[in-house]
Structure formats: C-alpha cells, structure tokens
Amino acid sequence: MRVRTLLPFLLTVAAVGGLVLGLVLPSSVVPTALGGTAVYDGAVTSDGAGPVQREDFATTGAGNGVAAENQPQPVMEVSALAEGEQAPQFVVVSFDGACRDELFRHYLDLGEETGARFTFFLSGLCLLPEGQADLYDPPRKERGTSAIGFADADLVPQRIVNLTAAYDHGHEIGTHYLGHFCDAEGVGVWTTADWTSEIEQWDMVVNDWAQINGTPDPPNPLPFNASVVRGGRTPCLAGDRDQMYKAFIAAGYTYDASNPGKLQWPRKVAKDRLWDFPLQAVKIVGYGRTAISMDYNFLYVQNGGKVDAPQAGCDKIRKSTYDSYMAALDAVYQGNRAPFFIGNHFNQWACGAYRDALTDFVRDAHAKYPDVRFVTNRDLESWLDAQDPAVLTALQGRPIQSY
C-alpha cells in the first residue's frame, strides 16, 4: 500500500486515537518511588526478572528531569549463528504515539506476562502541554501549532511513570517526532534542515520535560535522555528519504522503521548506514487483499478507514487481524525465518479489535512457538550486527516469503 493511503490517518489519530489530548488518568494508578525513580507496579516478568531497581542517578536537562547518562536496561543476549544453525524467529511489535495511559499499561502487562519486549515510538508532544505550545516551532508551519494538538498537563506525570516502567522492563523508546504534519507542506517535503530541527526539538521536549511542565527537580526523573533514541517512524510513513536519512544519521540514529516492505530479511539503506525495518505486506484474511502490517492499513481494508463498526463487524475485524498475523508468522516460521514486523497505535478502533487481536496474537504465538522471540527494533539490530557478514548475506539472500 502506498503512502498516500495513509493520509486520512492524520485526522483519525487526532480525533480518535487519543494520542495527545483528552486522556483520563485513572485514580487507581498511583506512581510509586524506588531509588528516586518511578516504577511500574506490576507482576514480575515471565523469566523471573522484575523491573530494574537502581539508586539515585545524576540528572540533566532544564529541570533535571532526565538521566545525565542513560541508565542500564535489561538486555537481550545476542550471539553469532554457527554455520548451518537455524536463525531465531523474531517478531517486532512497535507502537506509534505511545501516550494513552490505559493502553500503555495494558501492553506493559502483556510484556510482563509473555516476556515480550516492545518498541514505543513516542510522539514528543505527549510531553508538551498546551500552555507551552509556543516552544514548538515546526518546520514550514506557524509556531505553536501541530496536527495532533498538545498534551493535557495533568496527564504528563503518569506518562513519565509509564515511560520509566517501559524502559526499566527492557522495552525500547524511539521517536514518532512531533507535529505529525502530513499535508502538502508536511513531512513529505521536509529538507534535511527541517528534519534536523524536528529532531532537535523532540530532544528538547524530552530532556527538558520537567521544567516545561513546571516540576523542576522531580522526585522521579526519567532514567534515560533523548540520546537513547536509535530510530523512529515518520508520520504517515512520509518523507523524502534522501533528505531525512541525512538528518537521521547526523542525529546518531541507526535504523528507520518508516518504509513498506516484504517478508524478507532486513538490509541497510543510506549507503549501508541505517537498518531498514519495514512494515511488511501481508494477506488480510477474509478480505482477499494485502496491506502493510499496521493497524490503520488493516482498518482501511477491513472497514474503509472508519473507526466505528457494529459489534458483528468488530468481531470480524478482530478475527481477521488475528488470523492475518498468525498466517504471516506461520509462513516465515516455516519458511525463510525473516523477522515479522507489526506496527500499531494506542487505539480502541472497531471496539478495540486491534488491541485485542494483537494481545491474543502475542499470547498465542508465544504458546504455539515457544522459541519465537518478541524483541525490540534495537534488540534485532544488535543481533544482526553480531552476525558474521557471510551468514548475514546468506540470510538476506533467502527469497521473499510467499504464502
């Protein structure tokens, strides 16, 4: 599916996805402090390891809201394949936006239950309150504007707790940038300088969140700073690759997750300086069509892009999505063993069909194939970089998986 089919997503996210505005902080969620940092009050992970517990750490940023040095995380052990050894079956699930509290906690619970690690592509405006909107000077747009609004200041503290919990449990924090502009003067026509400005402003919003939100020297600073980012996904998957890749490389990014692709082993782009981790073309079970492996693209096929459906329609969408994920996983697991990438949003579209289908898929895939590894983009990158070049070339030479 081409990028133009994603353009209606702009209004959908702003009005329905709840990525930035209109979220409710449940009264039952109370941030807890441990060693000067917030932790998620959940069960231990399936491998018996709970969240990282650390002592106080040096902070930086305006307001001292982030770690001066990124604190340790649980890491995935990587090793090089021996000649003839079967490659692991990786599944990478990533989320665009990563704001909405109840869904963030839902996926944190799912990760603990199954041992899965996810990538959360944070929309930086989730931490920039409406009252401070003028701090954002978007490329080619009026200062203080965005396509998805700005944060409710009352919701930012719980978002800091959730981001801390994700990091401490080994999940990855990436970027979904800021303004989410997908119009004719949006990210599709941005220059390298425009992208550089957007990245630098995302960094500022994250590093200076405490002062921006009027809580200097917070008791629970983030255990990471903006330098933790190694990649992201562009709004609407748009952008001039030649222009944006230059900015990504200059920012120290090592991968991009914005391209469409197929069920095959990843390769590098930008003269072998960035890993390309694409959303892949998969069959949409029950609809006789294909789409890239992202919930909105599924919604476009299954419900014409409409976020509401009667219960029977919701049930059909949920089953179709689950069956589509499982069919693609079965194909690569029995075939070329290429990593399977899934993109999602923090949404309740179609009665929560995509949330529920993804949740069931992670649980059932974990049970059906105990050796399947749900990893982050950064985990996958580490594994790929650890392989002997000849072994990696052989994997990349395997045919595109059909099914």
PDB file of C-alpha atoms in Angstrom, residues 9 31 39 45-46 48 68 86 100 112 117 122-123 141 180 190 200-201 203 233 237 239 261 286 295 325 343 358 402:
ATOM      1  CA  PHE A   9      -4.715   8.748   9.311  1.00  0.00           C
ATOM      2  CA  PRO A  31       3.156   6.453  40.863  1.00  0.00           C
ATOM      3  CA  VAL A  39       8.485   2.097  38.688  1.00  0.00           C
ATOM      4  CA  THR A  45       8.328 -10.867  34.043  1.00  0.00           C
ATOM      5  CA  SER A  46       7.866 -14.413  32.835  1.00  0.00           C
ATOM      6  CA  GLY A  48      11.518 -14.101  36.787  1.00  0.00           C
ATOM      7  CA  ALA A  68      22.697  12.528  32.581  1.00  0.00           C
ATOM      8  CA  GLN A  86      18.740 -22.137  12.357  1.00  0.00           C
ATOM      9  CA  ARG A 100      -2.604   6.804  26.213  1.00  0.00           C
ATOM     10  CA  GLU A 112       5.423  -8.997  31.597  1.00  0.00           C
ATOM     11  CA  ARG A 117       9.700  -6.561  24.546  1.00  0.00           C
ATOM     12  CA  LEU A 122       6.932   8.417  21.423  1.00  0.00           C
ATOM     13  CA  SER A 123       5.133  11.434  19.998  1.00  0.00           C
ATOM     14  CA  LYS A 141       4.278  25.886   9.951  1.00  0.00           C
ATOM     15  CA  HIS A 180       2.578  14.824  12.692  1.00  0.00           C
ATOM     16  CA  TRP A 190      10.861  18.491   4.507  1.00  0.00           C
ATOM     17  CA  GLU A 200      16.465  18.685  17.946  1.00  0.00           C
ATOM     18  CA  GLN A 201      13.106  19.950  19.200  1.00  0.00           C
ATOM     19  CA  ASP A 203      15.181  16.053  22.069  1.00  0.00           C
ATOM     20  CA  ARG A 233       8.796   6.020  12.383  1.00  0.00           C
ATOM     21  CA  LEU A 237       5.377   6.913   6.734  1.00  0.00           C
ATOM     22  CA  GLY A 239       9.362  11.828   3.929  1.00  0.00           C
ATOM     23  CA  GLY A 261       8.448  -3.910   2.615  1.00  0.00           C
ATOM     24  CA  GLY A 286     -11.216 -12.867   4.787  1.00  0.00           C
ATOM     25  CA  ASP A 295      -3.432  -1.470  12.199  1.00  0.00           C
ATOM     26  CA  TYR A 325      -0.888 -12.021  11.938  1.00  0.00           C
ATOM     27  CA  GLY A 343       3.012  -1.585  13.695  1.00  0.00           C
ATOM     28  CA  LEU A 358      -2.641  -8.119  18.880  1.00  0.00           C
ATOM     29  CA  SER A 402       5.194 -16.207  -0.058  1.00  0.00           C
TER      30      SER A 402
END
